[in-house]
Short mmCIF file of C-alpha atoms in Angstrom, two decimals:
data_model
loop_
_atom_site.label_atom_id
_atom_site.label_comp_id
_atom_site.label_asym_id
_atom_site.label_seq_id
_atom_site.Cartn_x
_atom_site.Cartn_y
_atom_site.Cartn_z
CA MET U 177 0.00 0.00 0.00
CA THR U 178 2.92 2.33 0.66
CA GLU U 179 3.96 1.90 -2.96
CA LEU U 180 0.44 2.92 -4.11
CA PHE U 181 0.51 6.05 -1.98
CA GLU U 182 3.87 6.97 -3.48
CA ARG U 183 2.55 6.49 -7.03
CA VAL U 184 -0.56 8.53 -6.27
CA SER U 185 1.49 11.33 -4.73
CA ASP U 186 3.84 11.38 -7.72
CA ALA U 187 0.94 11.38 -10.20
CA ILE U 188 -0.56 14.63 -8.84
CA ASP U 189 1.59 17.72 -9.03
CA THR U 190 0.83 20.38 -6.40
CA THR U 191 1.51 23.17 -8.87
CA ARG U 192 -1.07 21.69 -11.23
CA VAL U 193 -3.77 21.59 -8.56
CA VAL U 194 -3.04 25.24 -7.66
CA GLU U 195 -3.22 26.13 -11.35
CA LEU U 196 -6.63 24.49 -11.74
CA ALA U 197 -8.04 26.08 -8.59
CA SER U 198 -6.73 29.51 -9.60
CA ALA U 199 -8.24 29.20 -13.07
CA LEU U 200 -11.67 28.31 -11.68
CA CYS U 201 -11.57 31.14 -9.13
CA SER U 202 -10.52 33.63 -11.83
CA VAL U 203 -13.98 33.48 -13.46
CA PRO U 204 -16.16 36.23 -11.91
CA SER U 205 -19.02 34.78 -9.87
CA ASP U 206 -21.52 37.65 -10.09
CA ASP U 207 -22.82 36.28 -13.40
CA PRO U 208 -24.93 33.08 -13.29
CA GLN U 209 -23.34 32.13 -16.60
CA ALA U 210 -19.98 31.77 -14.83
CA GLU U 211 -20.62 28.03 -14.83
CA GLY U 212 -20.05 27.97 -18.60
CA PRO U 213 -16.45 29.24 -18.57
CA ARG U 214 -15.61 27.04 -15.58
CA ALA U 215 -17.07 24.02 -17.35
CA GLU U 216 -14.86 24.76 -20.36
CA ILE U 217 -11.75 24.97 -18.14
CA ILE U 218 -12.56 21.58 -16.63
CA ALA U 219 -13.49 19.89 -19.90
CA ASP U 220 -10.45 21.24 -21.76
CA SER U 221 -8.12 20.03 -19.00
CA LEU U 222 -9.58 16.52 -18.98
CA ASP U 223 -9.79 16.32 -22.76
CA ARG U 224 -6.07 17.14 -23.05
CA ALA U 225 -5.39 14.31 -20.58
CA GLY U 226 -7.33 11.88 -22.78
CA VAL U 227 -10.20 11.47 -20.32
CA GLU U 228 -13.72 10.76 -21.58
CA VAL U 229 -15.57 14.01 -20.88
CA HIS U 230 -18.61 15.91 -22.10
CA ILE U 231 -20.48 19.11 -21.29
CA ALA U 232 -24.26 19.04 -21.05
CA ASP U 233 -26.31 22.23 -20.78
CA VAL U 234 -28.99 21.90 -18.11
CA VAL U 235 -30.36 25.29 -19.12
CA ALA U 236 -28.84 27.44 -21.83
CA GLY U 237 -25.30 28.48 -20.94
CA ARG U 238 -25.32 26.66 -17.60
CA PRO U 239 -23.76 23.23 -18.09
CA ASN U 240 -22.69 20.19 -16.12
CA VAL U 241 -19.38 18.51 -16.83
CA ILE U 242 -19.36 14.71 -16.70
CA ALA U 243 -16.16 12.67 -16.96
CA ARG U 244 -15.44 8.96 -16.63
CA ILE U 245 -12.40 6.77 -16.13
CA PRO U 246 -13.47 3.19 -16.94
CA GLY U 247 -12.60 0.61 -14.29
CA GLU U 248 -12.31 -3.13 -14.22
CA GLY U 249 -15.87 -3.70 -12.98
CA ARG U 250 -14.85 -5.20 -9.63
CA ARG U 251 -16.77 -2.54 -7.72
CA ALA U 252 -19.65 -0.18 -8.40
CA PRO U 253 -18.79 3.35 -9.59
CA LEU U 254 -17.30 6.06 -7.39
CA VAL U 255 -18.65 9.57 -8.07
CA LEU U 256 -16.66 12.67 -7.15
CA GLN U 257 -19.22 15.48 -7.07
CA GLY U 258 -18.89 19.24 -6.73
CA HIS U 259 -20.75 22.33 -7.86
CA ILE U 260 -19.21 24.98 -10.11
CA ASP U 261 -21.37 27.92 -9.12
CA ALA U 262 -19.75 29.86 -6.30
CA GLY U 263 -20.93 32.49 -3.85
CA VAL U 264 -18.25 35.10 -3.16
CA TYR U 265 -18.51 37.56 -0.30
CA PRO U 266 -19.08 40.94 -1.98
CA SER U 267 -16.75 43.29 -0.07
CA GLY U 268 -13.77 43.63 2.21
CA TRP U 269 -11.22 41.71 0.18
CA THR U 270 -7.58 42.81 0.40
CA HIS U 271 -7.07 41.70 -3.23
CA ASP U 272 -9.36 41.13 -6.19
CA PRO U 273 -11.06 37.80 -5.36
CA HIS U 274 -10.93 36.83 -9.04
CA HIS U 275 -7.18 37.26 -9.19
CA PRO U 276 -6.21 34.41 -6.83
CA TRP U 277 -2.99 34.77 -4.91
CA GLN U 278 -0.72 32.57 -2.84
CA ASP U 279 0.89 33.58 0.43
CA GLY U 280 3.09 30.86 1.85
CA ASN U 281 1.00 27.71 2.26
CA LYS U 282 -2.31 29.52 1.70
CA LEU U 283 -4.10 29.96 -1.62
CA TYR U 284 -6.71 32.75 -1.65
CA GLY U 285 -9.51 33.23 -4.14
CA GLY U 286 -13.21 33.87 -4.56
CA GLY U 287 -15.16 30.64 -4.11
CA ILE U 288 -12.11 28.54 -3.32
CA THR U 289 -13.68 26.97 -0.24
CA ASP U 290 -17.26 26.70 -1.52
CA MET U 291 -16.16 24.80 -3.46
CA LEU U 292 -13.89 25.52 -6.40
CA GLY U 293 -10.82 24.25 -4.58
CA ALA U 294 -12.42 20.85 -4.07
CA VAL U 295 -13.58 20.77 -7.70
CA ALA U 296 -10.01 21.49 -8.81
CA ALA U 297 -8.75 18.67 -6.60
CA MET U 298 -11.31 16.29 -8.09
CA VAL U 299 -10.38 17.31 -11.62
CA ALA U 300 -6.70 16.76 -10.81
CA ALA U 301 -7.50 13.31 -9.42
CA VAL U 302 -9.43 12.29 -12.53
CA GLU U 303 -6.78 13.82 -14.78
CA ALA U 304 -4.06 11.75 -13.08
CA ALA U 305 -6.02 8.49 -12.77
CA PRO U 306 -4.79 6.89 -16.02
CA ALA U 307 -1.20 7.18 -14.77
CA ILE U 308 -1.70 4.78 -11.85
CA GLY U 309 -3.16 1.89 -13.81
CA PRO U 310 -6.58 0.23 -13.93
CA LEU U 311 -9.01 1.09 -11.15
CA PRO U 312 -11.26 -1.53 -9.53
CA GLY U 313 -14.34 0.29 -10.79
CA ASP U 314 -15.38 3.35 -12.76
CA LEU U 315 -14.35 6.78 -11.47
CA LEU U 316 -16.85 9.52 -12.36
CA LEU U 317 -16.66 13.28 -12.03
CA HIS U 318 -19.88 15.28 -11.74
CA ALA U 319 -18.99 18.99 -11.83
CA THR U 320 -22.47 20.45 -11.65
CA MET U 321 -24.24 23.75 -12.15
CA TYR U 322 -26.66 25.62 -9.87
CA HIS U 323 -26.20 24.16 -6.44
CA ASP U 324 -27.47 27.31 -4.75
CA GLY U 325 -31.25 27.23 -4.54
CA SER U 326 -32.19 23.73 -5.62
CA GLY U 327 -29.21 21.52 -6.46
CA LEU U 328 -30.57 21.32 -9.99
CA GLY U 329 -27.28 20.37 -11.61
CA ALA U 330 -26.65 17.36 -9.38
CA LYS U 331 -30.23 16.12 -9.78
CA TYR U 332 -30.02 16.43 -13.56
CA ALA U 333 -26.64 14.67 -13.74
CA LEU U 334 -27.80 11.73 -11.66
CA THR U 335 -31.09 11.44 -13.56
CA THR U 336 -29.51 11.53 -17.01
CA GLU U 337 -26.12 9.92 -16.34
CA GLY U 338 -26.53 7.78 -13.21
CA PRO U 339 -25.21 5.79 -11.51
CA THR U 340 -27.89 4.22 -9.35
CA GLU U 341 -25.49 2.26 -7.16
CA GLY U 342 -22.00 2.71 -5.84
CA TYR U 343 -20.30 5.42 -3.83
CA GLY U 344 -20.32 9.20 -3.72
CA ILE U 345 -18.00 11.80 -2.28
CA CYS U 346 -19.37 15.33 -2.22
CA GLY U 347 -16.46 17.76 -1.91
CA GLU U 348 -18.19 20.48 0.12
CA PRO U 349 -15.77 22.00 2.65
CA SER U 350 -15.37 19.71 5.64
CA ASP U 351 -11.81 20.68 6.61
CA LEU U 352 -10.88 17.14 5.54
CA SER U 353 -13.19 15.59 8.11
CA ILE U 354 -15.69 13.00 6.92
CA HIS U 355 -19.06 14.67 7.33
CA THR U 356 -22.10 12.41 7.47
CA ALA U 357 -25.23 14.57 7.85
CA ASN U 358 -26.69 18.00 7.23
CA GLY U 359 -30.12 19.55 7.33
CA GLY U 360 -32.31 20.66 4.50
CA CYS U 361 -33.16 24.23 3.62
CA PHE U 362 -36.38 26.14 3.06
CA LYS U 363 -35.79 29.67 1.81
CA PHE U 364 -38.91 31.75 2.31
CA GLU U 365 -40.30 35.16 1.46
CA ILE U 366 -42.92 37.18 3.34
CA ARG U 367 -44.53 40.08 1.48
CA LEU U 368 -46.57 42.69 3.39
CA THR U 369 -48.64 45.33 1.57
CA GLY U 370 -50.23 48.54 2.81
CA THR U 371 -50.61 52.12 1.60
CA SER U 372 -48.27 55.11 1.66
CA GLN U 373 -48.64 58.74 2.64
CA HIS U 374 -46.30 61.60 3.34
CA VAL U 375 -45.37 62.14 6.98
CA SER U 376 -47.85 65.02 7.05
CA ARG U 377 -50.72 62.58 6.38
CA MET U 378 -49.30 59.43 7.91
CA GLU U 379 -52.45 58.71 9.95
CA SER U 380 -54.33 57.79 6.77
CA ALA U 381 -51.70 55.28 5.58
CA THR U 382 -51.25 51.59 6.35
CA ASP U 383 -47.68 51.00 7.47
CA THR U 384 -45.80 47.75 6.72
CA LEU U 385 -42.42 48.47 8.25
CA GLY U 386 -43.57 48.24 11.86
CA PRO U 387 -45.40 44.95 11.24
CA ALA U 388 -42.35 43.63 9.38
CA VAL U 389 -40.17 44.31 12.42
CA ALA U 390 -42.76 42.54 14.58
CA VAL U 391 -42.66 39.54 12.24
CA TYR U 392 -38.88 39.49 12.50
CA ASP U 393 -38.93 39.58 16.29
CA LYS U 394 -41.54 36.83 16.50
CA LEU U 395 -40.08 34.55 13.85
CA VAL U 396 -36.46 34.51 15.03
CA GLY U 397 -37.63 33.22 18.40
CA HIS U 398 -40.10 30.73 16.96
CA ARG U 399 -39.52 27.03 17.51
CA PHE U 400 -40.76 25.15 14.47
CA ALA U 401 -42.70 21.94 14.95
CA HIS U 402 -40.55 18.89 14.26
CA GLU U 403 -39.55 15.44 15.37
CA PRO U 404 -35.95 15.62 16.64
CA GLU U 405 -33.30 13.97 14.49
CA PRO U 406 -30.47 12.63 16.72
CA ARG U 407 -27.88 13.21 14.00
CA LEU U 408 -28.94 16.87 13.60
CA PRO U 409 -29.29 18.01 17.22
CA ASP U 410 -28.73 21.71 16.45
CA LEU U 411 -31.56 21.91 13.92
CA PRO U 412 -33.93 23.36 12.98
CA ARG U 413 -32.50 26.88 13.00
CA VAL U 414 -33.88 29.97 11.30
CA LEU U 415 -32.26 33.18 10.07
CA ILE U 416 -33.90 36.31 8.69
CA GLY U 417 -31.30 37.69 6.30
CA GLU U 418 -33.22 40.41 4.45
CA LEU U 419 -35.79 43.06 5.26
CA HIS U 420 -36.63 45.63 2.58
CA ALA U 421 -39.29 48.28 3.16
CA GLY U 422 -40.26 51.74 2.01
CA GLU U 423 -38.93 54.15 -0.56
CA SER U 424 -38.41 57.41 1.34
CA PRO U 425 -37.60 58.50 4.89
CA ALA U 426 -40.56 60.90 4.73
CA ALA U 427 -43.18 58.40 3.52
CA VAL U 428 -44.95 55.49 5.14
CA ALA U 429 -43.66 52.14 3.83
CA ALA U 430 -46.38 50.76 1.57
CA SER U 431 -44.65 47.39 1.22
CA ALA U 432 -42.13 45.25 3.05
CA THR U 433 -40.36 42.08 2.01
CA ILE U 434 -38.74 39.69 4.46
CA ARG U 435 -36.57 36.80 3.29
CA GLY U 436 -35.17 34.09 5.47
CA ASP U 437 -33.72 30.62 5.63
CA LEU U 438 -34.83 27.65 7.73
CA ARG U 439 -32.41 24.75 8.08
CA TYR U 440 -34.67 21.82 8.82
CA VAL U 441 -34.67 18.15 9.81
CA PRO U 442 -36.25 15.17 8.02
CA GLY U 443 -40.00 14.98 8.48
CA MET U 444 -40.63 18.71 8.04
CA ASN U 445 -42.36 19.63 4.77
CA ARG U 446 -42.89 22.71 2.67
CA SER U 447 -46.65 23.03 3.19
CA ASP U 448 -46.51 22.73 6.96
CA VAL U 449 -43.60 25.15 7.23
CA ARG U 450 -45.37 27.70 5.05
CA GLU U 451 -48.52 27.45 7.17
CA GLU U 452 -46.48 27.80 10.34
CA ILE U 453 -44.78 30.95 9.05
CA LEU U 454 -48.16 32.32 7.98
CA ASP U 455 -49.53 31.69 11.48
CA VAL U 456 -46.66 33.68 12.94
CA VAL U 457 -47.32 36.51 10.50
CA ASP U 458 -51.05 36.52 11.27
CA SER U 459 -50.36 36.69 14.99
CA VAL U 460 -48.54 40.05 14.80
CA VAL U 461 -49.67 41.77 11.58
CA PRO U 462 -52.80 43.98 11.68
CA ASP U 463 -55.77 42.83 9.60
CA GLU U 464 -55.55 45.81 7.25
CA VAL U 465 -52.05 44.81 6.11
CA GLY U 466 -51.96 42.35 3.23
CA ARG U 467 -49.66 39.37 3.51
CA ARG U 468 -48.24 36.59 1.35
CA VAL U 469 -45.87 33.78 2.32
CA ARG U 470 -43.95 31.72 -0.22
CA ILE U 471 -41.27 29.04 -0.05
CA ILE U 472 -38.78 30.17 -2.70
CA GLY U 473 -36.02 27.57 -2.37
CA LEU U 474 -35.68 23.98 -1.22
CA HIS U 475 -32.83 21.55 -0.50
CA GLN U 476 -33.30 18.10 0.97
CA PRO U 477 -31.55 16.96 4.17
CA PHE U 478 -28.58 14.61 3.92
CA LEU U 479 -28.18 11.56 6.14
CA GLY U 480 -25.21 9.64 4.82
CA ALA U 481 -23.05 6.69 5.72
CA THR U 482 -21.63 6.63 9.26
CA SER U 483 -19.50 3.52 8.74
CA GLY U 484 -18.60 1.12 5.98
CA SER U 485 -16.12 0.64 3.19
CA LEU U 486 -16.20 4.23 1.88
CA ILE U 487 -15.38 5.78 5.25
CA ASP U 488 -12.77 3.09 5.94
CA THR U 489 -11.10 3.72 2.58
CA ILE U 490 -11.02 7.51 2.97
CA THR U 491 -9.52 7.03 6.43
CA THR U 492 -6.85 4.70 5.08
CA ALA U 493 -6.08 7.03 2.16
CA GLN U 494 -5.80 10.19 4.27
CA SER U 495 -3.68 8.40 6.87
CA GLY U 496 -1.31 7.19 4.17
CA ILE U 497 -1.22 10.40 2.10
CA LEU U 498 -1.41 13.13 4.75
CA GLY U 499 -0.39 11.26 7.87
CA SER U 500 -3.56 12.17 9.76
CA VAL U 501 -6.76 10.32 10.61
CA PRO U 502 -9.93 12.19 9.54
CA ARG U 503 -12.69 12.75 12.07
CA VAL U 504 -16.12 11.35 11.30
CA THR U 505 -18.53 14.12 12.27
CA ASN U 506 -21.94 15.69 11.93
CA GLU U 507 -21.17 18.83 13.95
CA LEU U 508 -21.82 22.48 13.20
CA PRO U 509 -21.13 24.33 10.98
CA GLY U 510 -21.47 21.47 8.50
CA GLN U 511 -24.71 20.34 10.13
CA ALA U 512 -26.32 23.58 8.88
CA PHE U 513 -24.83 23.43 5.38
CA VAL U 514 -26.84 22.16 2.44
CA THR U 515 -25.09 19.79 0.06
CA ASP U 516 -25.75 17.81 -3.08
CA ALA U 517 -24.82 14.73 -1.06
CA ALA U 518 -28.55 14.36 -0.42
CA ASP U 519 -29.08 13.73 -4.13
CA LEU U 520 -26.30 11.15 -4.26
CA VAL U 521 -27.97 9.27 -1.40
CA ALA U 522 -31.37 9.54 -3.11
CA ALA U 523 -29.85 7.98 -6.23
CA GLY U 524 -28.71 4.96 -4.22
CA LEU U 525 -25.06 5.80 -3.50
CA GLU U 526 -23.22 5.28 -0.20
CA THR U 527 -22.17 8.89 0.36
CA VAL U 528 -20.17 11.20 2.59
CA VAL U 529 -19.02 14.81 2.43
CA TYR U 530 -15.25 15.21 2.30
CA GLY U 531 -13.50 18.31 1.02
CA VAL U 532 -10.76 20.82 1.58
CA GLY U 533 -11.27 24.09 3.44
CA ASP U 534 -13.11 25.43 6.46
CA TRP U 535 -15.74 27.54 4.76
CA GLN U 536 -16.85 30.89 6.07
CA TYR U 537 -18.85 33.35 4.01
CA ALA U 538 -16.26 36.09 4.36
CA PRO U 539 -13.62 38.00 2.38
CA ASP U 540 -10.15 36.58 1.80
CA GLU U 541 -11.25 32.94 1.87
CA TRP U 542 -8.39 30.49 1.54
CA VAL U 543 -7.26 26.88 1.68
CA TYR U 544 -3.92 25.36 2.64
CA VAL U 545 -2.03 24.41 -0.50
CA ASP U 546 -0.72 21.16 0.96
CA GLN U 547 -4.25 20.14 1.95
CA LEU U 548 -5.63 21.15 -1.44
CA ALA U 549 -3.13 18.92 -3.25
CA GLY U 550 -3.42 16.32 -0.50
CA SER U 551 -7.18 16.06 -1.00
CA ALA U 552 -6.64 15.40 -4.72
CA ARG U 553 -4.27 12.57 -3.79
CA VAL U 554 -6.75 11.18 -1.28
CA TYR U 555 -9.52 11.17 -3.90
CA LEU U 556 -7.28 9.27 -6.31
CA ALA U 557 -6.11 6.84 -3.64
CA VAL U 558 -9.74 6.12 -2.66
CA ALA U 559 -10.55 5.41 -6.31
CA ALA U 560 -7.64 2.94 -6.44
CA LEU U 561 -8.29 1.25 -3.07
CA LEU U 562 -12.08 1.08 -2.84
CA GLY U 563 -13.11 -2.40 -3.90
CA ALA U 564 -9.55 -3.44 -4.76
CA ASP U 565 -9.76 -6.53 -2.52
CA SER U 566 -13.10 -7.71 -3.92
#
């Protein structure tokens, strides 16, 4: 096994992984079509390496990239999955986030932790796979569009490409721990409507700003109905992230919009959550104020493998490649992430989350270079070891 780890380490060049991550982070993220240029970077890299790869538009200009290294058929496929849309904190950076830079052992760049660094590591692993000889089973890369909001890209890839059995590693940032569970997400919008008047005639208006503040105060302290999930003890949790109201400091706010995010546990459903939010709104909003509640985004919860051959193989690979034993965890903050791992499980794959970086939605996000390249080597070693003794 030591000889395999040496071959894997030699097959993946650290400079190459940094180059891939930097290229992906160099594409500005404020345009939804950023997935297209990133997909081309990935596909061109794999095509030059002789890897079977294709790009499939899910909607116009927003593609998935699917690649495959054929194996010997001694185990079911292993899918390396990551999304290529990236949310980048909008301000406070010391450098341009789309001009990645390295400082010692840290590589900085917009979206590098969530999760362009992990995607680069996966691409590097697939790119290098032919150099280490036949794998026990197929190695697949799913680099998918539009994670944020619905996980559409992952769902489309699994529906159109499969597989329906095997193993999945979602590369969301876990700081190289093996993460086994996270909640789902309901994004919601509350719209209040009234009438406006100038401050001189404010008594004849119907204000929405005051009721919106009351909704905020009530909702952030609300405990949503649920059956506790032992693997998600810190959920559900709710955050109100947006409140927009009014158009002028001298006019009553005729409308207010509140948007929030509920991280939920299995058993909670969209209809019940919407009704529960509406009940909260009704309890504090005057009758003359109009109201509308909508669920505007949905991700499913993820309950993945907690033991078994996939976790054992990742542990063996990280121990041999990086000299450290990964923790198996379902703690915060990962417990309150949403990941496409839920879709891998739904497709029938034994799945965990394992990726580089300790993600925070903040400026100057970074990963350790040695861990970035190390994760690529771990992915490749897992592909070579998983099922090798079957």
